[in-house]
PDB file of C-alpha atoms in Angstrom:
ATOM      1  CA  ALA P  80       0.000   0.000   0.000  1.00  0.00           C
ATOM      2  CA  GLN P  81       1.092   3.556  -0.581  1.00  0.00           C
ATOM      3  CA  SER P  82       1.112   6.273   2.077  1.00  0.00           C
ATOM      4  CA  VAL P  83       2.339   9.804   2.635  1.00  0.00           C
ATOM      5  CA  ALA P  84       3.305  11.510   5.872  1.00  0.00           C
ATOM      6  CA  GLN P  85       3.720  15.203   6.516  1.00  0.00           C
ATOM      7  CA  PRO P  86       5.031  15.260  10.071  1.00  0.00           C
ATOM      8  CA  GLU P  87       4.362  18.940  10.744  1.00  0.00           C
ATOM      9  CA  ASP P  88       0.832  20.312  10.994  1.00  0.00           C
ATOM     10  CA  GLN P  89       2.142  23.851  11.010  1.00  0.00           C
ATOM     11  CA  VAL P  90       5.348  25.544   9.904  1.00  0.00           C
ATOM     12  CA  ASN P  91       6.099  29.147  10.818  1.00  0.00           C
ATOM     13  CA  VAL P  92       8.875  31.087   9.141  1.00  0.00           C
ATOM     14  CA  ALA P  93       9.859  34.730   8.935  1.00  0.00           C
ATOM     15  CA  GLU P  94       9.628  36.483   5.595  1.00  0.00           C
ATOM     16  CA  GLY P  95      12.938  36.305   3.744  1.00  0.00           C
ATOM     17  CA  ASN P  96      14.076  33.168   5.572  1.00  0.00           C
ATOM     18  CA  PRO P  97      14.359  29.786   3.884  1.00  0.00           C
ATOM     19  CA  LEU P  98      11.459  27.388   4.332  1.00  0.00           C
ATOM     20  CA  THR P  99      11.172  23.611   4.342  1.00  0.00           C
ATOM     21  CA  VAL P 100       7.977  21.563   4.371  1.00  0.00           C
ATOM     22  CA  LYS P 101       8.645  17.898   5.012  1.00  0.00           C
ATOM     23  CA  CYS P 102       7.189  14.859   3.283  1.00  0.00           C
ATOM     24  CA  THR P 103       7.979  11.162   3.531  1.00  0.00           C
ATOM     25  CA  TYR P 104       6.331   8.403   1.567  1.00  0.00           C
ATOM     26  CA  SER P 105       5.927   4.649   1.342  1.00  0.00           C
ATOM     27  CA  VAL P 106       5.345   2.771  -1.905  1.00  0.00           C
ATOM     28  CA  SER P 107       6.063  -0.695  -3.225  1.00  0.00           C
ATOM     29  CA  GLY P 108       7.284   0.393  -6.651  1.00  0.00           C
ATOM     30  CA  ASN P 109       8.836   3.536  -8.039  1.00  0.00           C
ATOM     31  CA  PRO P 110       7.130   6.685  -6.749  1.00  0.00           C
ATOM     32  CA  TYR P 111       5.656   9.569  -8.666  1.00  0.00           C
ATOM     33  CA  LEU P 112       5.768  12.491  -6.216  1.00  0.00           C
ATOM     34  CA  PHE P 113       3.913  15.794  -6.252  1.00  0.00           C
ATOM     35  CA  TRP P 114       3.503  19.001  -4.278  1.00  0.00           C
ATOM     36  CA  TYR P 115       0.345  21.095  -4.376  1.00  0.00           C
ATOM     37  CA  VAL P 116      -0.641  24.322  -2.650  1.00  0.00           C
ATOM     38  CA  GLN P 117      -4.121  25.339  -1.564  1.00  0.00           C
ATOM     39  CA  TYR P 118      -5.330  28.820  -0.720  1.00  0.00           C
ATOM     40  CA  PRO P 119      -8.528  29.265   1.344  1.00  0.00           C
ATOM     41  CA  ASN P 120     -11.680  28.000  -0.366  1.00  0.00           C
ATOM     42  CA  ARG P 121      -9.786  27.162  -3.553  1.00  0.00           C
ATOM     43  CA  GLY P 122      -8.814  24.020  -5.389  1.00  0.00           C
ATOM     44  CA  LEU P 123      -5.290  22.647  -5.243  1.00  0.00           C
ATOM     45  CA  GLN P 124      -2.640  24.220  -7.456  1.00  0.00           C
ATOM     46  CA  PHE P 125       0.227  22.150  -8.796  1.00  0.00           C
ATOM     47  CA  LEU P 126       3.738  23.206  -7.736  1.00  0.00           C
ATOM     48  CA  LEU P 127       6.077  20.486  -8.968  1.00  0.00           C
ATOM     49  CA  LYS P 128       6.530  16.798  -9.558  1.00  0.00           C
ATOM     50  CA  TYR P 129       9.206  14.131  -9.561  1.00  0.00           C
ATOM     51  CA  ILE P 130       8.825  11.253 -11.982  1.00  0.00           C
ATOM     52  CA  THR P 131      12.382  10.356 -12.865  1.00  0.00           C
ATOM     53  CA  GLY P 132      15.706  12.073 -13.512  1.00  0.00           C
ATOM     54  CA  ASP P 133      17.404  14.723 -11.392  1.00  0.00           C
ATOM     55  CA  ASN P 134      16.667  14.440  -7.698  1.00  0.00           C
ATOM     56  CA  LEU P 135      16.312  18.214  -7.375  1.00  0.00           C
ATOM     57  CA  VAL P 136      13.106  19.388  -8.995  1.00  0.00           C
ATOM     58  CA  LYS P 137      12.296  23.032  -9.604  1.00  0.00           C
ATOM     59  CA  GLY P 138       8.718  24.200  -9.756  1.00  0.00           C
ATOM     60  CA  SER P 139       6.409  27.179  -9.701  1.00  0.00           C
ATOM     61  CA  TYR P 140       6.811  30.356  -7.610  1.00  0.00           C
ATOM     62  CA  GLY P 141      10.454  29.611  -6.747  1.00  0.00           C
ATOM     63  CA  PHE P 142       9.766  26.320  -4.989  1.00  0.00           C
ATOM     64  CA  GLU P 143      11.920  23.243  -5.336  1.00  0.00           C
ATOM     65  CA  ALA P 144      11.957  19.773  -3.851  1.00  0.00           C
ATOM     66  CA  GLU P 145      14.590  17.127  -3.393  1.00  0.00           C
ATOM     67  CA  PHE P 146      13.853  13.463  -3.939  1.00  0.00           C
ATOM     68  CA  ASN P 147      15.822  11.257  -1.533  1.00  0.00           C
ATOM     69  CA  LYS P 148      15.257   7.600  -2.277  1.00  0.00           C
ATOM     70  CA  SER P 149      17.211   6.240   0.687  1.00  0.00           C
ATOM     71  CA  GLN P 150      15.248   8.368   3.135  1.00  0.00           C
ATOM     72  CA  THR P 151      11.989   8.068   1.154  1.00  0.00           C
ATOM     73  CA  SER P 152      11.560  11.807   1.416  1.00  0.00           C
ATOM     74  CA  PHE P 153      10.488  14.605  -0.878  1.00  0.00           C
ATOM     75  CA  HIS P 154      10.845  17.840   1.104  1.00  0.00           C
ATOM     76  CA  LEU P 155       9.622  21.118  -0.350  1.00  0.00           C
ATOM     77  CA  LYS P 156      11.959  24.098  -0.085  1.00  0.00           C
ATOM     78  CA  LYS P 157      12.207  27.754  -0.969  1.00  0.00           C
ATOM     79  CA  PRO P 158      15.289  29.907  -0.368  1.00  0.00           C
ATOM     80  CA  SER P 159      13.399  33.048   0.654  1.00  0.00           C
ATOM     81  CA  ALA P 160       9.818  32.915   1.913  1.00  0.00           C
ATOM     82  CA  LEU P 161       7.164  35.473   1.040  1.00  0.00           C
ATOM     83  CA  VAL P 162       4.088  36.378   3.078  1.00  0.00           C
ATOM     84  CA  SER P 163       2.043  35.346   0.034  1.00  0.00           C
ATOM     85  CA  ASP P 164       3.417  31.787   0.376  1.00  0.00           C
ATOM     86  CA  SER P 165       1.205  31.332   3.438  1.00  0.00           C
ATOM     87  CA  ALA P 166      -1.148  28.486   2.528  1.00  0.00           C
ATOM     88  CA  LEU P 167      -1.830  24.776   2.972  1.00  0.00           C
ATOM     89  CA  TYR P 168       0.671  22.477   1.278  1.00  0.00           C
ATOM     90  CA  PHE P 169       0.019  18.894   0.240  1.00  0.00           C
ATOM     91  CA  CYS P 170       2.458  16.197  -0.733  1.00  0.00           C
ATOM     92  CA  ALA P 171       1.091  13.371  -2.891  1.00  0.00           C
ATOM     93  CA  VAL P 172       2.395  10.094  -4.264  1.00  0.00           C
ATOM     94  CA  ARG P 173       1.372   7.654  -6.911  1.00  0.00           C
ATOM     95  CA  ASP P 174       2.855   4.194  -6.891  1.00  0.00           C
ATOM     96  CA  GLU P 175       3.611   2.985 -10.411  1.00  0.00           C
ATOM     97  CA  ASN P 176       2.422  -0.452  -9.310  1.00  0.00           C
ATOM     98  CA  TYR P 177      -0.852   0.729  -7.815  1.00  0.00           C
ATOM     99  CA  GLY P 178      -3.054   1.951 -10.621  1.00  0.00           C
ATOM    100  CA  GLN P 179      -4.270   5.500 -10.993  1.00  0.00           C
ATOM    101  CA  ASN P 180      -4.737   6.445  -7.341  1.00  0.00           C
ATOM    102  CA  PHE P 181      -2.949   9.433  -5.913  1.00  0.00           C
ATOM    103  CA  VAL P 182      -2.475   9.391  -2.146  1.00  0.00           C
ATOM    104  CA  PHE P 183      -2.242  12.724  -0.365  1.00  0.00           C
ATOM    105  CA  GLY P 184      -0.606  13.639   2.904  1.00  0.00           C
ATOM    106  CA  PRO P 185      -2.626  15.393   5.611  1.00  0.00           C
ATOM    107  CA  GLY P 186      -1.287  18.800   4.666  1.00  0.00           C
ATOM    108  CA  THR P 187       1.021  21.317   6.331  1.00  0.00           C
ATOM    109  CA  ARG P 188      -0.094  24.838   7.024  1.00  0.00           C
ATOM    110  CA  LEU P 189       2.671  27.317   6.262  1.00  0.00           C
ATOM    111  CA  SER P 190       2.588  30.745   7.863  1.00  0.00           C
ATOM    112  CA  VAL P 191       5.102  33.315   6.716  1.00  0.00           C
ATOM    113  CA  LEU P 192       5.343  36.145   9.188  1.00  0.00           C
ATOM    114  CA  PRO P 193       6.193  39.668   8.037  1.00  0.00           C
TER     115      PRO P 193
ATOM    116  CA  SER T 300      -6.005  24.456 -23.042  1.00  0.00           C
ATOM    117  CA  GLN T 301      -7.725  22.276 -20.509  1.00  0.00           C
ATOM    118  CA  THR T 302     -10.192  23.576 -17.943  1.00  0.00           C
ATOM    119  CA  ILE T 303     -12.232  21.969 -15.218  1.00  0.00           C
ATOM    120  CA  HIS T 304     -15.522  23.291 -13.911  1.00  0.00           C
ATOM    121  CA  GLN T 305     -17.459  22.480 -10.780  1.00  0.00           C
ATOM    122  CA  TRP T 306     -20.883  23.670  -9.753  1.00  0.00           C
ATOM    123  CA  PRO T 307     -22.384  24.864  -7.663  1.00  0.00           C
ATOM    124  CA  ALA T 308     -19.640  26.742  -5.856  1.00  0.00           C
ATOM    125  CA  THR T 309     -21.540  26.676  -2.565  1.00  0.00           C
ATOM    126  CA  LEU T 310     -24.554  24.715  -1.404  1.00  0.00           C
ATOM    127  CA  VAL T 311     -26.575  24.587   1.789  1.00  0.00           C
ATOM    128  CA  GLN T 312     -28.852  21.587   2.082  1.00  0.00           C
ATOM    129  CA  PRO T 313     -30.975  20.133   4.910  1.00  0.00           C
ATOM    130  CA  VAL T 314     -30.321  16.689   6.330  1.00  0.00           C
ATOM    131  CA  GLY T 315     -32.137  14.023   4.326  1.00  0.00           C
ATOM    132  CA  SER T 316     -32.245  15.995   1.082  1.00  0.00           C
ATOM    133  CA  PRO T 317     -30.680  14.735  -2.171  1.00  0.00           C
ATOM    134  CA  LEU T 318     -27.404  15.962  -3.621  1.00  0.00           C
ATOM    135  CA  SER T 319     -26.003  16.374  -7.094  1.00  0.00           C
ATOM    136  CA  LEU T 320     -22.605  17.962  -7.735  1.00  0.00           C
ATOM    137  CA  GLU T 321     -21.313  18.214 -11.260  1.00  0.00           C
ATOM    138  CA  CYS T 322     -17.816  18.337 -12.672  1.00  0.00           C
ATOM    139  CA  THR T 323     -16.927  18.815 -16.322  1.00  0.00           C
ATOM    140  CA  VAL T 324     -13.590  18.905 -18.085  1.00  0.00           C
ATOM    141  CA  GLU T 325     -12.784  20.646 -21.357  1.00  0.00           C
ATOM    142  CA  GLY T 326      -9.848  20.325 -23.702  1.00  0.00           C
ATOM    143  CA  THR T 327      -8.879  16.713 -23.113  1.00  0.00           C
ATOM    144  CA  SER T 328     -10.164  13.244 -23.929  1.00  0.00           C
ATOM    145  CA  ASN T 329     -10.571  10.127 -21.825  1.00  0.00           C
ATOM    146  CA  PRO T 330      -9.226  11.662 -18.623  1.00  0.00           C
ATOM    147  CA  ASN T 331      -9.138   9.903 -15.297  1.00  0.00           C
ATOM    148  CA  LEU T 332     -11.619  11.661 -13.019  1.00  0.00           C
ATOM    149  CA  TYR T 333     -11.645  11.910  -9.229  1.00  0.00           C
ATOM    150  CA  TRP T 334     -13.887  13.130  -6.424  1.00  0.00           C
ATOM    151  CA  TYR T 335     -12.291  14.133  -3.112  1.00  0.00           C
ATOM    152  CA  ARG T 336     -13.749  15.468   0.108  1.00  0.00           C
ATOM    153  CA  GLN T 337     -11.816  17.794   2.357  1.00  0.00           C
ATOM    154  CA  ALA T 338     -12.998  18.334   5.916  1.00  0.00           C
ATOM    155  CA  ALA T 339     -12.022  21.314   8.053  1.00  0.00           C
ATOM    156  CA  GLY T 340      -9.435  22.594   5.571  1.00  0.00           C
ATOM    157  CA  ARG T 341      -7.114  19.663   5.973  1.00  0.00           C
ATOM    158  CA  GLY T 342      -6.487  16.329   4.306  1.00  0.00           C
ATOM    159  CA  LEU T 343      -8.111  15.025   1.152  1.00  0.00           C
ATOM    160  CA  GLN T 344     -10.203  11.893   1.239  1.00  0.00           C
ATOM    161  CA  LEU T 345     -10.538  10.128  -2.106  1.00  0.00           C
ATOM    162  CA  LEU T 346     -14.190   9.215  -2.621  1.00  0.00           C
ATOM    163  CA  PHE T 347     -14.385   7.938  -6.200  1.00  0.00           C
ATOM    164  CA  TYR T 348     -12.297   7.714  -9.312  1.00  0.00           C
ATOM    165  CA  SER T 349     -13.104   6.769 -12.873  1.00  0.00           C
ATOM    166  CA  VAL T 350     -10.900   5.639 -15.737  1.00  0.00           C
ATOM    167  CA  GLY T 351     -13.688   5.670 -18.335  1.00  0.00           C
ATOM    168  CA  ILE T 352     -17.397   6.119 -19.037  1.00  0.00           C
ATOM    169  CA  GLY T 353     -19.448   4.028 -16.648  1.00  0.00           C
ATOM    170  CA  GLN T 354     -16.353   2.830 -14.769  1.00  0.00           C
ATOM    171  CA  ILE T 355     -16.443   3.979 -11.156  1.00  0.00           C
ATOM    172  CA  SER T 356     -14.256   2.833  -8.277  1.00  0.00           C
ATOM    173  CA  SER T 357     -15.371   3.619  -4.755  1.00  0.00           C
ATOM    174  CA  GLU T 358     -12.729   4.114  -2.130  1.00  0.00           C
ATOM    175  CA  VAL T 359     -14.896   4.719   0.920  1.00  0.00           C
ATOM    176  CA  PRO T 360     -18.285   3.069   1.581  1.00  0.00           C
ATOM    177  CA  GLN T 361     -20.845   5.725   2.457  1.00  0.00           C
ATOM    178  CA  ASN T 362     -24.114   7.213   1.316  1.00  0.00           C
ATOM    179  CA  LEU T 363     -22.552   8.907  -1.701  1.00  0.00           C
ATOM    180  CA  SER T 364     -22.409   7.625  -5.261  1.00  0.00           C
ATOM    181  CA  ALA T 365     -20.764   8.770  -8.468  1.00  0.00           C
ATOM    182  CA  SER T 366     -21.563   8.454 -12.126  1.00  0.00           C
ATOM    183  CA  ARG T 367     -19.782   9.244 -15.384  1.00  0.00           C
ATOM    184  CA  PRO T 368     -22.440   9.531 -18.067  1.00  0.00           C
ATOM    185  CA  GLN T 369     -20.091  11.181 -20.569  1.00  0.00           C
ATOM    186  CA  ASP T 370     -16.354  11.107 -21.125  1.00  0.00           C
ATOM    187  CA  ARG T 371     -15.720  14.479 -19.485  1.00  0.00           C
ATOM    188  CA  GLN T 372     -18.560  14.622 -16.972  1.00  0.00           C
ATOM    189  CA  PHE T 373     -18.420  13.312 -13.421  1.00  0.00           C
ATOM    190  CA  ILE T 374     -21.348  13.577 -11.027  1.00  0.00           C
ATOM    191  CA  LEU T 375     -21.419  13.063  -7.273  1.00  0.00           C
ATOM    192  CA  SER T 376     -24.801  12.212  -5.784  1.00  0.00           C
ATOM    193  CA  SER T 377     -26.591  11.291  -2.623  1.00  0.00           C
ATOM    194  CA  LYS T 378     -30.184  10.260  -2.015  1.00  0.00           C
ATOM    195  CA  LYS T 379     -30.201  11.476   1.590  1.00  0.00           C
ATOM    196  CA  LEU T 380     -27.562  13.806   3.003  1.00  0.00           C
ATOM    197  CA  LEU T 381     -26.111  13.385   6.479  1.00  0.00           C
ATOM    198  CA  LEU T 382     -24.595  16.093   8.662  1.00  0.00           C
ATOM    199  CA  SER T 383     -21.251  14.351   8.237  1.00  0.00           C
ATOM    200  CA  ASP T 384     -21.407  14.956   4.475  1.00  0.00           C
ATOM    201  CA  SER T 385     -20.548  18.623   5.021  1.00  0.00           C
ATOM    202  CA  GLY T 386     -17.204  19.590   3.572  1.00  0.00           C
ATOM    203  CA  PHE T 387     -15.337  20.931   0.595  1.00  0.00           C
ATOM    204  CA  TYR T 388     -15.692  18.695  -2.455  1.00  0.00           C
ATOM    205  CA  LEU T 389     -12.996  18.726  -5.072  1.00  0.00           C
ATOM    206  CA  CYS T 390     -13.078  17.233  -8.530  1.00  0.00           C
ATOM    207  CA  ALA T 391      -9.834  16.487 -10.353  1.00  0.00           C
ATOM    208  CA  TRP T 392      -8.708  15.010 -13.641  1.00  0.00           C
ATOM    209  CA  SER T 393      -5.468  13.512 -14.839  1.00  0.00           C
ATOM    210  CA  VAL T 394      -3.922  12.023 -17.908  1.00  0.00           C
ATOM    211  CA  PRO T 395      -2.965   8.508 -16.824  1.00  0.00           C
ATOM    212  CA  GLY T 396       0.357   8.536 -15.038  1.00  0.00           C
ATOM    213  CA  VAL T 397       0.778  12.293 -14.910  1.00  0.00           C
ATOM    214  CA  ARG T 398      -0.249  15.054 -12.506  1.00  0.00           C
ATOM    215  CA  GLN T 399      -3.751  15.937 -11.399  1.00  0.00           C
ATOM    216  CA  TYR T 400      -5.638  19.137 -12.198  1.00  0.00           C
ATOM    217  CA  PHE T 401      -8.137  20.302  -9.614  1.00  0.00           C
ATOM    218  CA  GLY T 402     -11.392  22.175  -9.970  1.00  0.00           C
ATOM    219  CA  PRO T 403     -12.319  25.163  -7.803  1.00  0.00           C
ATOM    220  CA  GLY T 404     -14.359  23.072  -5.377  1.00  0.00           C
ATOM    221  CA  THR T 405     -17.880  23.056  -3.933  1.00  0.00           C
ATOM    222  CA  ARG T 406     -18.504  24.039  -0.326  1.00  0.00           C
ATOM    223  CA  LEU T 407     -21.373  21.875   0.986  1.00  0.00           C
ATOM    224  CA  THR T 408     -23.025  22.636   4.297  1.00  0.00           C
ATOM    225  CA  VAL T 409     -25.620  20.186   5.550  1.00  0.00           C
ATOM    226  CA  THR T 410     -27.899  21.736   8.178  1.00  0.00           C
TER     227      THR T 410
END
């Protein structure tokens, strides 16, 4: 079975500081990994994905994520946080051996303080 | 370009009333379609997904049902709503194996 963990319910960071939102996963086959962001009362917006290739993936709005196979992690990072980055962030995984289901983590609420 | 629509945007319904939420996708063919429910602004619960017309997989047994009468139309229904059905309902589509695209969501409040 596939699963995703986001160990932090809430992450607070000062504007201009680097941010990290953590994600670990469990799959039986090769993982397809995704990050999405959600603003209040909106649908999820895609940030980036890892399918294969370079472990460091760059995405929208200056975000990037690093795939670490040995640690089964896919942490989201940004070098300099903006107040407008405050939102709910979801990590998701699809197991190549498990059909078309995407499994989402519980979400991490990011607050960037001015 | 592809777009996904959901309606209504908000809905307030009494307990025991029926429900019909609609999702349509434009600009793509034979997408995989998904219904999720999100409670209290947190995690997503996959309710149903469909890989083709008339093909529905249910992930969570409950009083909801889904149908796909056309290739790019996905409907979520209930005959009798419960208080616990309140939440934010999200429709999504994907090309098999690639990322998902989410609709704007429907806020359902059951009173």
